[in-house]
mmCIF file of C-alpha atoms in Angstrom:
data_model
loop_
_atom_site.group_PDB
_atom_site.id
_atom_site.type_symbol
_atom_site.label_atom_id
_atom_site.label_comp_id
_atom_site.label_asym_id
_atom_site.label_seq_id
_atom_site.Cartn_x
_atom_site.Cartn_y
_atom_site.Cartn_z
ATOM 1 C CA MET A 1 -121.320 10.710 13.345
ATOM 2 C CA ARG A 2 -119.248 11.804 10.380
ATOM 3 C CA ASP A 3 -117.444 9.178 8.198
ATOM 4 C CA ALA A 4 -114.135 10.201 9.462
ATOM 5 C CA GLU A 5 -115.094 9.542 12.957
ATOM 6 C CA ILE A 6 -116.576 6.213 12.177
ATOM 7 C CA ASP A 7 -113.592 4.974 10.111
ATOM 8 C CA ALA A 8 -110.962 6.320 12.587
ATOM 9 C CA LYS A 9 -108.760 3.824 14.146
ATOM 10 C CA PRO A 10 -106.678 4.283 17.331
ATOM 11 C CA VAL A 11 -103.125 4.981 16.428
ATOM 12 C CA ASP A 12 -100.378 3.748 18.705
ATOM 13 C CA GLN A 13 -97.757 6.245 19.866
ATOM 14 C CA ASP A 14 -94.873 4.639 17.890
ATOM 15 C CA THR A 15 -96.922 4.955 14.594
ATOM 16 C CA LEU A 16 -97.769 8.556 15.382
ATOM 17 C CA VAL A 17 -93.962 9.316 16.096
ATOM 18 C CA ALA A 18 -92.810 7.603 12.982
ATOM 19 C CA ASP A 19 -95.449 9.669 10.959
ATOM 20 C CA ILE A 20 -94.254 12.894 12.508
ATOM 21 C CA ASP A 21 -90.608 12.031 11.798
ATOM 22 C CA ARG A 22 -91.306 11.222 8.210
ATOM 23 C CA THR A 23 -93.344 14.412 7.711
ATOM 24 C CA ARG A 24 -90.508 16.497 9.464
ATOM 25 C CA ALA A 25 -87.891 14.933 7.054
ATOM 26 C CA GLU A 26 -90.148 15.645 3.937
ATOM 27 C CA LEU A 27 -90.512 19.281 5.239
ATOM 28 C CA ALA A 28 -86.743 19.581 5.652
ATOM 29 C CA ARG A 29 -86.126 18.393 2.061
ATOM 30 C CA THR A 30 -88.821 20.919 0.746
ATOM 31 C CA ILE A 31 -87.234 23.783 2.726
ATOM 32 C CA ASP A 32 -83.859 22.765 1.383
ATOM 33 C CA ALA A 33 -85.039 22.730 -2.214
ATOM 34 C CA ILE A 34 -86.729 26.145 -1.744
ATOM 35 C CA SER A 35 -83.521 27.614 -0.279
ATOM 36 C CA ASP A 36 -81.536 26.267 -3.155
ATOM 37 C CA ARG A 37 -83.953 27.867 -5.716
ATOM 38 C CA VAL A 38 -83.920 31.318 -4.156
ATOM 39 C CA SER A 39 -80.145 31.443 -3.250
ATOM 40 C CA PRO A 40 -78.506 34.192 -5.374
ATOM 41 C CA LYS A 41 -75.263 32.398 -5.215
ATOM 42 C CA ARG A 42 -76.713 29.147 -6.560
ATOM 43 C CA ASN A 43 -78.608 30.991 -9.238
ATOM 44 C CA VAL A 44 -75.429 32.581 -10.468
ATOM 45 C CA HIS A 45 -73.662 29.221 -10.470
ATOM 46 C CA ARG A 46 -76.610 27.647 -12.487
ATOM 47 C CA ALA A 47 -76.559 30.578 -14.948
ATOM 48 C CA LEU A 48 -72.631 30.225 -15.435
ATOM 49 C CA GLU A 49 -73.022 26.406 -15.993
ATOM 50 C CA GLN A 50 -75.682 27.042 -18.620
ATOM 51 C CA ILE A 51 -73.424 29.454 -20.420
ATOM 52 C CA ARG A 52 -70.613 26.910 -20.235
ATOM 53 C CA GLN A 53 -72.676 24.170 -21.777
ATOM 54 C CA ARG A 54 -73.965 26.356 -24.498
ATOM 55 C CA THR A 55 -70.558 27.562 -25.261
ATOM 56 C CA SER A 56 -69.272 23.981 -25.483
ATOM 57 C CA GLN A 57 -71.977 23.252 -27.876
ATOM 58 C CA VAL A 58 -71.167 26.154 -30.218
ATOM 59 C CA ASP A 59 -67.416 25.774 -30.232
ATOM 60 C CA PRO A 60 -67.457 22.491 -32.322
ATOM 61 C CA VAL A 61 -69.810 24.101 -34.776
ATOM 62 C CA MET A 62 -67.651 27.177 -35.179
ATOM 63 C CA ALA A 63 -64.449 25.002 -35.650
ATOM 64 C CA GLY A 64 -66.274 23.001 -38.332
ATOM 65 C CA ALA A 65 -67.376 26.238 -40.097
ATOM 66 C CA ALA A 66 -63.748 27.629 -39.787
ATOM 67 C CA ALA A 67 -62.274 24.440 -41.296
ATOM 68 C CA ALA A 68 -64.726 24.441 -44.098
ATOM 69 C CA ALA A 69 -63.888 28.137 -44.929
ATOM 70 C CA VAL A 70 -60.257 27.295 -45.445
#
């Protein structure tokens, strides 16, 4: 006999169903995450948000440089 067969314990139906439900929920989260990553609309939104963040970081620097030049 193989070790897996020797160590195998009977699993009751409720435990098996709970395990399947847990696996199904994990799979659904994974699929949602993949869908989010490959969505063109979400990618555009993320790119625009990055541009906004970078612009907001540059604005104070440019304002300080303009004030110093005056």
